[in-house]
C-alpha cells in the first residue's frame, strides 16, 4: 500500500511515513493511492469475528508490508485492551431498526480513544527509543487532546502539544489538560475558537521550526485518525445484517473524519445505503451539502460543544475524491479557501456529494427534546451529540426497513449535569477534576508565541 497526497505532488510513501507525519510536504493530506476492495462474500464471512480480529482484517491492507501479520495483530488487539466493554463498540437499540453504536467505552470515554490508542502503539513500534524525538501536535475542544494524553502512556518518551479554546471547552476536559502539563505535555489555551486553534496548528506544521523533532498530528489529519474509524462501519453492518443487509448511519459532526471513514467503507464494498451528516446550529457542513457553500464562520456555543466549529480538515480528502483524485484541482480549491474562507465545488461534484450524503441541522431545543424523549421511552441516557444524530437519523432515514445507526461518540456521564437538569439521569453525578489556575493564554493568531511554547517544551526534556 502506497500513499499520495491530496495536493497533486508525485509523492509516494509507505504507511510508516504517512503515520509519522503532520502534513505532507506539499501541504496536503496523505491518502491511500488505491483502496482495498472486499467482495460481499468476504465481508459476510467476517460476521463471527470479535472486534479486534475484524479491525485487523480491515486495517491490514492499508498497512501493507510495513508490518508483519503477527505484529500488526498484536498492536491492534492491544489498542482495545483498556476498553471497559467486552464488545468494544456495542450496539444499543432505541427504536424500530434504530440503533446507537456506543463508541465510548475506551479509557477516556469517547470515540477519540480508538485512533489515539492505535496511533500511540504504532508510533512506539516504529520508532522505539527514538520516540523521544516525537512531538504529538494537535487542536482540541476537549476530548481529542484528553484521549491523546491518556494514549501517551503507551509512548512515554514522546512529547505532546495541544491547543484548545479557552471559551467553549468543557471544564472537566480543560482541567484534565491543564493538570497534565509537565515536561512532556503542554496544553495551551487560545483566546479564540477551535477553528483558530486548528488554523494555528496547520500553520505550525507547515512552518515547523524544530528540525530535531518529528511532528505528528494527533488530529484526524493523520491517516490513522480515519483508518481507526473505518472499522466502526464494518462492525455495525456485520452485527445488524451479516454484512449483506444495507445499513444507514447518522453521524454527529464532531469531525469530518467519521463521515469520510463511512464514505471510504462504502467504497470498499460495505453495503451502506445512507449517510446522514448531523450538525448542530453550527451548520457549515449542512450548508455545504445543501447549498454548495462551505465557509469559515463564527461559531456559537451549543449543548454539543464537540461540534462547535466550522473547519473540517478531512473535507479536503473528500474533495479530492469528488474530483477523481485530481491533486491540482484540489490544491487550487483549498488554497482559495485558505485565502478567502469560502469554498464551492463544481456542479457535477456537488450533485455527487448530494447523492452520497443527506444532512440536517438540529437546534438546541430539539436536542433537549430528544434527550428527554429517549430517556422516557427507552430508559437510555444519551449525551447531546448522540441526541443530535439520533434525532436527524429518525427524521431523515430513507428506508424504515433498513437499520439506521447513530454513532454515539461520548459517554452520557460527560453531560450528566445537563441530563440531570432534563430528568434524564439517574446515576450519581461524576466527580470532575478540579480546574487548576489558567496558564498562559495564546492569542488566536500568535504563531510566534506558539513557537516559544514549542521551544520551551523541547528544552524541558
Coordinates of C-alpha atoms in Angstrom, one line a residue, residues 7-302:
X7 CA -2.5 18.4 -3.5
X8 CA -1.0 17.0 -6.6
X9 CA 2.6 16.1 -5.9
X10 CA 4.1 12.9 -7.3
X11 CA 5.0 11.8 -3.8
X12 CA 4.6 8.1 -3.0
X13 CA 5.2 7.0 0.6
X14 CA 4.5 3.9 2.7
X15 CA 2.2 3.6 5.7
X16 CA 5.0 4.2 8.1
X17 CA 5.8 7.6 6.5
X18 CA 2.2 8.6 6.4
X19 CA 1.8 7.7 10.1
X20 CA 4.9 9.6 11.2
X21 CA 3.8 13.0 9.8
X22 CA 1.8 16.1 10.5
X23 CA 1.1 17.2 6.9
X24 CA 2.6 16.1 3.6
X25 CA 5.5 18.3 2.3
X26 CA 3.2 19.9 -0.3
X27 CA 0.8 21.0 2.5
X28 CA -1.8 18.3 1.6
X29 CA -3.0 15.3 3.5
X30 CA -1.8 11.7 2.9
X31 CA -4.4 9.4 1.3
X32 CA -4.1 5.8 0.0
X33 CA -3.1 5.7 -3.7
X34 CA -5.7 2.9 -4.0
X35 CA -8.4 1.4 -1.8
X36 CA -8.7 -2.3 -0.9
X37 CA -11.9 -3.9 -2.2
X38 CA -13.8 -6.6 -0.4
X39 CA -16.4 -8.9 -2.0
X40 CA -19.8 -9.4 -0.4
X41 CA -18.9 -13.0 0.3
X42 CA -15.6 -12.0 2.0
X43 CA -17.4 -9.3 4.2
X44 CA -20.1 -11.8 5.1
X45 CA -17.5 -14.3 6.2
X46 CA -16.4 -11.9 8.9
X47 CA -19.7 -11.8 10.8
X48 CA -18.4 -14.1 13.5
X49 CA -15.2 -12.2 14.2
X50 CA -14.6 -10.3 17.5
X51 CA -14.0 -6.6 17.2
X52 CA -10.2 -6.8 17.3
X53 CA -9.9 -9.5 14.7
X54 CA -12.3 -7.6 12.4
X55 CA -10.2 -4.4 12.9
X56 CA -7.1 -6.3 11.8
X57 CA -8.8 -7.5 8.7
X58 CA -9.9 -4.0 7.7
X59 CA -6.7 -2.2 8.7
X60 CA -4.2 -4.7 7.4
X61 CA -4.5 -3.8 3.6
X62 CA -3.7 -0.1 4.5
X63 CA -0.6 -1.0 6.4
X64 CA 0.8 -3.3 3.6
X65 CA 4.2 -4.8 4.2
X66 CA 5.4 -2.2 6.6
X67 CA 4.3 -4.6 9.4
X68 CA 4.2 -8.3 9.5
X69 CA 0.9 -10.0 10.3
X70 CA 1.7 -11.2 13.9
X71 CA 3.0 -7.7 14.9
X72 CA 0.0 -5.8 13.5
X73 CA -2.5 -8.2 15.0
X74 CA -0.9 -7.8 18.4
X75 CA -0.8 -4.0 18.2
X76 CA -4.4 -3.7 17.0
X77 CA -5.6 -6.1 19.7
X78 CA -3.6 -4.3 22.4
X79 CA -5.2 -1.0 21.4
X80 CA -8.6 -2.2 22.7
X81 CA -7.3 -3.8 25.9
X82 CA -8.2 -0.9 28.1
X83 CA -11.9 -0.7 26.9
X84 CA -14.5 -1.3 29.5
X85 CA -17.0 -3.3 27.4
X86 CA -16.0 -6.7 26.0
X87 CA -17.9 -6.0 22.8
X88 CA -15.6 -2.8 22.4
X89 CA -18.4 -1.0 20.4
X90 CA -21.7 -2.5 21.5
X91 CA -25.0 -1.6 19.7
X92 CA -28.0 -0.4 21.7
X93 CA -31.5 -0.5 20.2
X94 CA -33.5 2.7 20.7
X95 CA -36.4 2.1 18.4
X96 CA -37.6 0.1 15.4
X97 CA -34.5 -0.5 13.3
X98 CA -32.8 2.4 15.2
X99 CA -29.5 1.8 17.0
X100 CA -26.8 3.6 18.8
X101 CA -23.2 2.3 18.4
X102 CA -21.6 3.0 21.7
X103 CA -18.1 4.2 20.9
X104 CA -17.3 5.5 24.4
X105 CA -16.1 2.5 26.3
X106 CA -12.4 3.4 26.0
X107 CA -10.2 4.8 28.8
X108 CA -11.3 8.4 28.3
X109 CA -15.0 7.6 27.5
X110 CA -15.0 9.0 23.9
X111 CA -14.6 7.7 20.4
X112 CA -11.3 9.5 20.2
X113 CA -9.7 6.7 22.1
X114 CA -9.9 4.4 19.1
X115 CA -7.4 6.4 17.0
X116 CA -5.3 7.7 19.9
X117 CA -4.6 4.2 21.4
X118 CA -3.7 2.7 18.0
X119 CA -1.6 5.6 16.9
X120 CA 0.5 5.7 20.1
X121 CA 1.3 2.0 19.8
X122 CA 2.2 2.3 16.1
X123 CA 4.5 5.2 16.8
X124 CA 6.2 3.3 19.6
X125 CA 6.6 0.3 17.5
X126 CA 8.1 2.1 14.5
X127 CA 10.4 4.5 16.5
X128 CA 11.2 2.6 19.7
X129 CA 13.7 4.7 21.7
X130 CA 13.5 7.4 19.1
X131 CA 10.1 8.3 20.4
X132 CA 11.8 11.0 22.4
X133 CA 12.1 12.8 19.0
X134 CA 8.3 12.8 18.6
X135 CA 6.2 15.9 19.1
X136 CA 2.5 14.9 19.0
X137 CA 0.7 18.1 18.0
X138 CA -3.0 19.0 17.6
X139 CA -6.0 21.1 18.4
X140 CA -8.9 20.1 20.5
X141 CA -12.1 21.3 22.1
X142 CA -11.6 18.7 24.8
X143 CA -11.9 15.0 24.1
X144 CA -9.3 14.6 21.3
X145 CA -6.5 16.0 23.5
X146 CA -7.6 14.1 26.6
X147 CA -7.5 10.9 24.6
X148 CA -4.0 11.7 23.3
X149 CA -2.8 12.4 26.8
X150 CA -4.0 9.1 28.0
X151 CA -2.5 7.3 25.0
X152 CA 0.8 8.9 25.6
X153 CA 1.3 6.4 28.4
X154 CA 2.0 3.8 25.7
X155 CA 4.6 6.1 24.0
X156 CA 6.1 7.6 27.2
X157 CA 9.2 9.3 25.8
X158 CA 7.2 11.3 23.2
X159 CA 6.0 14.9 23.9
X160 CA 2.6 16.4 23.3
X161 CA 1.5 19.9 22.4
X162 CA -2.3 20.6 22.4
X163 CA -4.1 23.8 21.7
X164 CA -7.7 24.3 23.0
X165 CA -10.1 27.3 23.0
X166 CA -10.3 29.0 26.4
X167 CA -14.1 29.5 26.0
X168 CA -16.2 26.6 24.9
X169 CA -14.0 23.7 26.2
X170 CA -15.9 21.7 28.9
X171 CA -14.5 22.5 32.3
X172 CA -13.7 18.9 33.2
X173 CA -11.7 18.3 29.9
X174 CA -9.9 21.6 30.4
X175 CA -9.0 20.5 33.9
X176 CA -7.5 17.3 32.7
X177 CA -5.5 19.1 30.1
X178 CA -4.1 21.7 32.5
X179 CA -3.4 19.0 35.1
X180 CA -1.4 17.1 32.5
X181 CA 1.1 19.9 31.9
X182 CA 4.6 18.6 32.6
X183 CA 8.0 18.3 30.9
X184 CA 6.3 16.1 28.3
X185 CA 2.9 17.7 27.9
X186 CA 1.9 21.3 27.2
X187 CA -1.8 22.2 26.8
X188 CA -2.2 25.8 25.8
X189 CA -5.4 27.8 25.9
X190 CA -6.1 30.1 22.9
X191 CA -8.1 33.3 23.1
X192 CA -10.3 32.2 20.2
X193 CA -12.3 29.3 18.8
X194 CA -11.5 25.8 17.9
X195 CA -11.1 26.9 14.3
X196 CA -8.4 29.4 15.5
X197 CA -6.6 26.6 17.3
X198 CA -6.8 24.3 14.2
X199 CA -5.5 27.1 12.0
X200 CA -2.6 27.7 14.3
X201 CA -1.7 24.0 14.3
X202 CA -1.8 23.9 10.5
X203 CA 0.5 26.9 10.2
X204 CA 2.8 25.4 12.8
X205 CA 3.1 22.1 10.9
X206 CA 3.7 23.9 7.6
X207 CA 6.4 26.0 9.1
X208 CA 7.9 23.5 11.6
X209 CA 10.7 25.3 13.5
X210 CA 12.3 22.3 15.3
X211 CA 14.1 20.0 12.8
X212 CA 15.3 17.8 15.7
X213 CA 11.7 16.8 16.4
X214 CA 9.3 14.8 14.3
X215 CA 5.9 16.5 14.3
X216 CA 3.0 14.0 14.2
X217 CA -0.6 15.2 14.2
X218 CA -3.0 13.6 16.8
X219 CA -5.9 15.1 14.9
X220 CA -7.5 13.2 12.1
X221 CA -5.4 15.0 9.5
X222 CA -3.2 11.9 10.3
X223 CA -4.5 9.0 8.3
X224 CA -4.7 6.8 11.4
X225 CA -7.4 9.1 12.6
X226 CA -9.6 8.0 9.6
X227 CA -8.3 4.4 9.5
X228 CA -9.4 3.5 13.0
X229 CA -12.9 4.7 12.3
X230 CA -13.5 2.7 9.1
X231 CA -13.8 -0.3 11.4
X232 CA -16.9 1.1 13.0
X233 CA -19.0 0.8 9.9
X234 CA -17.9 -2.8 9.2
X235 CA -18.6 -3.7 12.8
X236 CA -22.2 -2.3 12.8
X237 CA -23.1 -3.7 9.4
X238 CA -21.9 -7.2 10.3
X239 CA -23.7 -7.1 13.7
X240 CA -27.0 -5.9 12.1
X241 CA -27.1 -7.7 8.8
X242 CA -24.1 -10.1 8.5
X243 CA -22.5 -7.6 6.1
X244 CA -25.1 -8.2 3.3
X245 CA -28.1 -6.2 4.5
X246 CA -27.9 -2.4 3.7
X247 CA -27.4 -0.2 6.8
X248 CA -27.7 3.6 7.2
X249 CA -25.7 5.8 9.5
X250 CA -26.3 9.1 11.2
X251 CA -23.1 10.8 12.2
X252 CA -22.8 13.7 14.6
X253 CA -20.2 16.1 13.2
X254 CA -17.5 16.0 15.9
X255 CA -15.2 15.9 13.0
X256 CA -15.4 15.1 9.3
X257 CA -13.2 12.0 9.8
X258 CA -16.1 9.9 10.8
X259 CA -18.1 10.9 7.8
X260 CA -15.2 10.4 5.4
X261 CA -14.5 7.0 7.0
X262 CA -18.1 5.9 6.2
X263 CA -17.6 7.0 2.7
X264 CA -14.4 5.0 2.4
X265 CA -16.1 1.9 3.9
X266 CA -18.8 2.2 1.3
X267 CA -16.2 2.4 -1.5
X268 CA -14.5 -0.7 -0.1
X269 CA -17.7 -2.7 -0.7
X270 CA -19.7 -2.3 2.5
X271 CA -23.5 -2.1 1.8
X272 CA -24.2 1.4 3.3
X273 CA -27.4 2.8 1.9
X274 CA -27.4 6.2 3.6
X275 CA -25.0 8.6 5.5
X276 CA -26.7 11.4 7.3
X277 CA -24.4 14.3 8.3
X278 CA -25.9 15.6 11.6
X279 CA -24.9 19.1 12.7
X280 CA -26.0 21.4 15.5
X281 CA -26.7 25.0 14.7
X282 CA -23.0 25.4 13.7
X283 CA -24.1 24.0 10.3
X284 CA -21.1 24.6 8.0
X285 CA -21.3 21.1 6.6
X286 CA -25.1 21.1 6.3
X287 CA -24.9 24.3 4.2
X288 CA -22.1 22.8 2.1
X289 CA -24.2 19.7 1.3
X290 CA -27.4 21.6 0.7
X291 CA -26.2 24.9 -0.9
X292 CA -22.6 24.1 -2.2
X293 CA -21.3 26.8 0.0
X294 CA -18.7 26.0 2.6
X295 CA -17.2 28.8 4.6
X296 CA -15.4 29.6 7.8
X297 CA -17.8 31.4 10.0
X298 CA -18.1 32.5 13.6
X299 CA -19.4 29.6 15.7
X300 CA -21.7 29.8 18.7
X301 CA -21.7 27.7 21.9
X302 CA -24.3 25.0 22.0

